PDB file of C-alpha atoms in Angstrom:
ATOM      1  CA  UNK N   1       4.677   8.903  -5.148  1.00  0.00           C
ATOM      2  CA  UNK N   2       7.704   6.634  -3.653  1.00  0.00           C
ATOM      3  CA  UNK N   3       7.469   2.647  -4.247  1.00  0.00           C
ATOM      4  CA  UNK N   4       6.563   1.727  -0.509  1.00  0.00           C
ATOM      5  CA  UNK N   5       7.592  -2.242   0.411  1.00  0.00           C
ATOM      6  CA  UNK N   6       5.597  -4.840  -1.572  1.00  0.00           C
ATOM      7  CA  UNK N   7       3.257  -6.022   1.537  1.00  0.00           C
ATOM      8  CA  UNK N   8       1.271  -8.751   0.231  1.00  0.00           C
ATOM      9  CA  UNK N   9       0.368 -10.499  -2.853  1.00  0.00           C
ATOM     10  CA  UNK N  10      -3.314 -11.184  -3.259  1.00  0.00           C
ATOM     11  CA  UNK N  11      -4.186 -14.282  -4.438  1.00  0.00           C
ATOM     12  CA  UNK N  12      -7.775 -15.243  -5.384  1.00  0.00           C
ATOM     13  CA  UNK N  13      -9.069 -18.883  -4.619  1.00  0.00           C
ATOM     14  CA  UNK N  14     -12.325 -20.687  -4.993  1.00  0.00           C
ATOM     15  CA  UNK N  15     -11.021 -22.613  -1.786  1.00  0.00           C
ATOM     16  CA  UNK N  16      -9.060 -21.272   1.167  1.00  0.00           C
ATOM     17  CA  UNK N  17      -8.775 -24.621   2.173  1.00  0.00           C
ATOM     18  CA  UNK N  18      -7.400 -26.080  -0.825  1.00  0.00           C
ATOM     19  CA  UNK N  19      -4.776 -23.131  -1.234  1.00  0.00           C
ATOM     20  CA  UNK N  20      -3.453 -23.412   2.162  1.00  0.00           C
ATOM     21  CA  UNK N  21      -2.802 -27.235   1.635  1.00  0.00           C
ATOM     22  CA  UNK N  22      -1.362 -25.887  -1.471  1.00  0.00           C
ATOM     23  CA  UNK N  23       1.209 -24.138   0.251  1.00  0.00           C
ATOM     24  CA  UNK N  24       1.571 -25.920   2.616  1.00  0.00           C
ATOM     25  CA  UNK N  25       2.670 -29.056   0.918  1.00  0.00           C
ATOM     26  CA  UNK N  26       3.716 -27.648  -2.170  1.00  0.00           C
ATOM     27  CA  UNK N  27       5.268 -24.710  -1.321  1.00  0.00           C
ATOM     28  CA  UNK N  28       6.654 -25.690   2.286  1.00  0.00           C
ATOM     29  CA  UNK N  29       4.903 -22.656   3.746  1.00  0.00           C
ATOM     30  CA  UNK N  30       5.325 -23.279   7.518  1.00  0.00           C
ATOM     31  CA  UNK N  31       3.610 -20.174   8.963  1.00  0.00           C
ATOM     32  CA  UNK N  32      -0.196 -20.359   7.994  1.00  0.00           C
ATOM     33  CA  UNK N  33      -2.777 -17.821   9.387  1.00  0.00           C
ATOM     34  CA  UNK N  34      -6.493 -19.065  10.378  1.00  0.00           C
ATOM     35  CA  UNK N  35      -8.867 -17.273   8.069  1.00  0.00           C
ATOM     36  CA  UNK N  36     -10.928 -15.026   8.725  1.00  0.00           C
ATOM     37  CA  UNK N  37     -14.287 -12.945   6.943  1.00  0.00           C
ATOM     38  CA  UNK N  38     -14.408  -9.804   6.013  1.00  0.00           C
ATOM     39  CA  UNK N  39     -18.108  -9.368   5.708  1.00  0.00           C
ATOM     40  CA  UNK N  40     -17.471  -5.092   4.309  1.00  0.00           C
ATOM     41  CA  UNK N  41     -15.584  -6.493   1.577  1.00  0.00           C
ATOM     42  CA  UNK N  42     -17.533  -9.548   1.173  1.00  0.00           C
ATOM     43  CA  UNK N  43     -13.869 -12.573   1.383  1.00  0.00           C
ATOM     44  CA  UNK N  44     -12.556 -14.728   3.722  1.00  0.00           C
ATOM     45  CA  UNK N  45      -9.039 -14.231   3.700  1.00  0.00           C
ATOM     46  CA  UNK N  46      -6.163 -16.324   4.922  1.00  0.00           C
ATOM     47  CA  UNK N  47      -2.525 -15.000   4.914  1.00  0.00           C
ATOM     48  CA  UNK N  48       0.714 -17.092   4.553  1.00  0.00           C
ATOM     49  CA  UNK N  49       3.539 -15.757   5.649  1.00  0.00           C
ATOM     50  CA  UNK N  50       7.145 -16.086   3.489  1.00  0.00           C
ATOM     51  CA  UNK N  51      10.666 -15.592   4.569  1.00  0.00           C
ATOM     52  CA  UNK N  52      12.680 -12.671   4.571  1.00  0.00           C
ATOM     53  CA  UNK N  53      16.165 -11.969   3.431  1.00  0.00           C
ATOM     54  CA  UNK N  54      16.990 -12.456   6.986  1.00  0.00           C
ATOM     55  CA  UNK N  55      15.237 -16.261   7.054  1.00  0.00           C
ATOM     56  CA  UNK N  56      12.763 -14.620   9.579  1.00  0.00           C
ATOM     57  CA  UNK N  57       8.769 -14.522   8.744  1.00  0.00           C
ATOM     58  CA  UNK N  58       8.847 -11.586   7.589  1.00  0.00           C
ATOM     59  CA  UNK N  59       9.050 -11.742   3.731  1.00  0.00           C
ATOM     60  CA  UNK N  60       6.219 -10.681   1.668  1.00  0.00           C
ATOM     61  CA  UNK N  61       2.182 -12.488   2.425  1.00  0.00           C
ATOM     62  CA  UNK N  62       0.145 -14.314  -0.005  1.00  0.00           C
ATOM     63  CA  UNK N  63      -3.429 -13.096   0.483  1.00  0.00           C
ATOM     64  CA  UNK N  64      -5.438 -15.899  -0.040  1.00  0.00           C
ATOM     65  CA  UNK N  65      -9.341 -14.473  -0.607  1.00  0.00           C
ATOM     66  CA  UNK N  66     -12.535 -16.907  -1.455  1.00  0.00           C
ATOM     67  CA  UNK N  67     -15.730 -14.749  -2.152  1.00  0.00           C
ATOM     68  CA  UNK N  68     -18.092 -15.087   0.460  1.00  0.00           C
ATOM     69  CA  UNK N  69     -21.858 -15.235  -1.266  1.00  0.00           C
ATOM     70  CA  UNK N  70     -23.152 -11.967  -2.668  1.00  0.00           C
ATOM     71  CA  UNK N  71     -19.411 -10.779  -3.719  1.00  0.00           C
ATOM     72  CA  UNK N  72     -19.141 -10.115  -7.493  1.00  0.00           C
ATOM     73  CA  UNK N  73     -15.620  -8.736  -7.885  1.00  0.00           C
ATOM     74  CA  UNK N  74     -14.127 -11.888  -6.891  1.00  0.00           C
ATOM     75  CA  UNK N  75     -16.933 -14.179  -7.582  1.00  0.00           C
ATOM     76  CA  UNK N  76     -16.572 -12.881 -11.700  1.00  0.00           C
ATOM     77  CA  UNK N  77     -12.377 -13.077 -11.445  1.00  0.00           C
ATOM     78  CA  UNK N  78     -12.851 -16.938 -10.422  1.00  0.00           C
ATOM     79  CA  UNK N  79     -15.518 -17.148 -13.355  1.00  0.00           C
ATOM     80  CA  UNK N  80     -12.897 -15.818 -15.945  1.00  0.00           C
ATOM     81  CA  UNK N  81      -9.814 -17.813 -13.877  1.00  0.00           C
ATOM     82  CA  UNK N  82     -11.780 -20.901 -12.337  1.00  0.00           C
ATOM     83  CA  UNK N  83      -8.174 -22.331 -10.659  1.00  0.00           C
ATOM     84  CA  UNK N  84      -8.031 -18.994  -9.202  1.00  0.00           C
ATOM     85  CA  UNK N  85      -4.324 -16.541  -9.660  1.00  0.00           C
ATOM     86  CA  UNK N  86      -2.797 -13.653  -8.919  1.00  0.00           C
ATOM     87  CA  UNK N  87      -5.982 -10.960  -8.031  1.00  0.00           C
ATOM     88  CA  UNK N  88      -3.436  -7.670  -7.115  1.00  0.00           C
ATOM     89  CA  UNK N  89      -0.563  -6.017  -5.516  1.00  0.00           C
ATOM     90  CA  UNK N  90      -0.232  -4.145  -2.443  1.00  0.00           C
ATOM     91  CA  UNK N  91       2.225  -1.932  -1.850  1.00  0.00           C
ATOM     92  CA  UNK N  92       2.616   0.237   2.216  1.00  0.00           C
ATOM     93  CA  UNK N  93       2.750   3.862   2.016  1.00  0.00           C
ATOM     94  CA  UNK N  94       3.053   5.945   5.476  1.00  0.00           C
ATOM     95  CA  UNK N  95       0.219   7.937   4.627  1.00  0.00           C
ATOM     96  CA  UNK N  96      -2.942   7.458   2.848  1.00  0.00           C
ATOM     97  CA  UNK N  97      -4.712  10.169   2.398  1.00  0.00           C
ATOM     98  CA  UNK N  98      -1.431  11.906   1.001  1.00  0.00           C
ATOM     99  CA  UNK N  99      -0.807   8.620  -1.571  1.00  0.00           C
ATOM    100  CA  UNK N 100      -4.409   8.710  -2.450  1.00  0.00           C
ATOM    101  CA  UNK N 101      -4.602  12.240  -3.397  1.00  0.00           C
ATOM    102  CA  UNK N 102      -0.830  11.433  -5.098  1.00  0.00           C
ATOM    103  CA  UNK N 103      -2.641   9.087  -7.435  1.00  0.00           C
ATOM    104  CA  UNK N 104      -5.624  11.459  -8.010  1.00  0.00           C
ATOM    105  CA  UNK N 105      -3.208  14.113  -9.092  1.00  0.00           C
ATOM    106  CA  UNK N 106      -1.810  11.974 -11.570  1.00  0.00           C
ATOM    107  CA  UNK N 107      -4.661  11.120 -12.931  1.00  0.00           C
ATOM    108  CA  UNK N 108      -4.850   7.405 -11.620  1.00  0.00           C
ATOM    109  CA  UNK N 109      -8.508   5.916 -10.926  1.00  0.00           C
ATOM    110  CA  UNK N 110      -8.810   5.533  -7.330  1.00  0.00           C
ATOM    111  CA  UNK N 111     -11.507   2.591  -6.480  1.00  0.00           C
ATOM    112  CA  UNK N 112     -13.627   4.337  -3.440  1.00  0.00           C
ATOM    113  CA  UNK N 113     -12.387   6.180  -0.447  1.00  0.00           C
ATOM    114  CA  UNK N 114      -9.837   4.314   2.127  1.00  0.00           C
ATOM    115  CA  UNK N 115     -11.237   2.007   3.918  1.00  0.00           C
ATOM    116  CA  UNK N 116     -10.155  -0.758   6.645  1.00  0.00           C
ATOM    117  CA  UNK N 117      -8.354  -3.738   5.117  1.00  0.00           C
ATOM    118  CA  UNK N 118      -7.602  -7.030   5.969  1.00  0.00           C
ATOM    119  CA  UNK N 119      -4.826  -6.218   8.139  1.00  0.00           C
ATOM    120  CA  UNK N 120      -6.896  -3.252  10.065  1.00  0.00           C
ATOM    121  CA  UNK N 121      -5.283  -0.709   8.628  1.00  0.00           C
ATOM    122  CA  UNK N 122      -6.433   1.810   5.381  1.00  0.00           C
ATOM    123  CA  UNK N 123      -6.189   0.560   2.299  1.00  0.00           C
ATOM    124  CA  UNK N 124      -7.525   2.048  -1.415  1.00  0.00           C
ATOM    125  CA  UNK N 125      -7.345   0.147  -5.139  1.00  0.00           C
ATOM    126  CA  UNK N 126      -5.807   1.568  -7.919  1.00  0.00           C
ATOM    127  CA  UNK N 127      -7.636   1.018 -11.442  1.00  0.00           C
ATOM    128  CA  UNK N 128      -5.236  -1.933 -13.372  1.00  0.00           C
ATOM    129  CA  UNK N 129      -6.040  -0.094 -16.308  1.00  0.00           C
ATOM    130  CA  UNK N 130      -3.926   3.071 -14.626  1.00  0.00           C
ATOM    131  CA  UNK N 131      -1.175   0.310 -13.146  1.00  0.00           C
ATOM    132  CA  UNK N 132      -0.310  -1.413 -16.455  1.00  0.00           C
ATOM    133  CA  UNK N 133      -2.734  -4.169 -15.701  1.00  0.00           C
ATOM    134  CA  UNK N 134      -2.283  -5.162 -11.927  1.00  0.00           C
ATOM    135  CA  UNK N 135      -4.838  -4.040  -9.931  1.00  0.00           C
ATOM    136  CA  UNK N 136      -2.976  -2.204  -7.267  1.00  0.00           C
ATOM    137  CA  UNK N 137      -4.024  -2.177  -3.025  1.00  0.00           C
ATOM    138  CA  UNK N 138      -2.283   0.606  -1.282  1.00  0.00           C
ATOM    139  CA  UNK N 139      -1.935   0.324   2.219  1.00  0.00           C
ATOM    140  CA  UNK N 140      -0.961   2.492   5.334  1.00  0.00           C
ATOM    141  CA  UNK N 141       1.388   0.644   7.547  1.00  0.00           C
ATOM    142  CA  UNK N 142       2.675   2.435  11.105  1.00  0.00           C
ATOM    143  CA  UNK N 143      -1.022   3.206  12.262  1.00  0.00           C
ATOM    144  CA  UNK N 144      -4.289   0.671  13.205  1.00  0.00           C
ATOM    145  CA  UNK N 145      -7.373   2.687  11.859  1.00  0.00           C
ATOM    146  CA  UNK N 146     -10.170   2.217  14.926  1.00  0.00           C
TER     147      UNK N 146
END
């Protein structure tokens, strides 16, 4: 397994809108997605966009995600962290099927089978308890999954 680019950090909320007037006004984010749901995975997300080395948007995202009703996973995170904080990681490989069964080989405790993520693409969880604590998103970058 190589370290792939850090793509986003995912950052649970008990209110997108709060967070992005968080950033907004605290943090002087200037480039703001609209949120959308993903019913599958049961959030609304929201990314904001940070600057790169080169001052262009193109730094690492925050993830903003609010559970939608019926989601546990993030529902019980907000119950243990009621402000909300950092939920996990996500790192870009160029292939996912060849990082997941990476991981597997290992030993690492893969979270389900790839599936479409928030920016259309595949994405699989790593167990924190494999990732010294951070819950860990992998993601394929270079190819939209239909």
């Amino acid at each position: 397994m190589k370290l792939g680019r850090l793509n986003h950090i995912g950052v649970a909320t008990p209110s997108i809108a709060d967070s992005v007037v968080f950033y907004r006004d605290v943090m002087g984010a200037t480039k703001i997605h609209e949120p959308f749901d993903l019913p599958d995975q049961g959030v609304k997300v929201c990314f904001v966009d940070t600057p790169g080395a080169d001052g262009a948007m193109n730094g690492t995202q925050i993830e903003l995600i609010e559970p939608l009703p019926g989601n546990a996973s993030i529902a019980g995170f907000l119950e243990k962290n009621p402000a909300g904080g950092q939920h996990h990681m996500c790192y870009e490989v160029p292939d996912i099927h060849a990082a997941k069964a990476e991981f597997e080989k290992m030993g690492k405790r893969v979270l389900g089978e790839p599936r479409i993520g928030a920016h259309g693409t595949l994405i699989f969880f790593v167990h924190p308890k494999d990732m010294q604590g951070v819950l860990t998103e992998i993601m394929e970058v270079g190819v939209k999954a239909h």
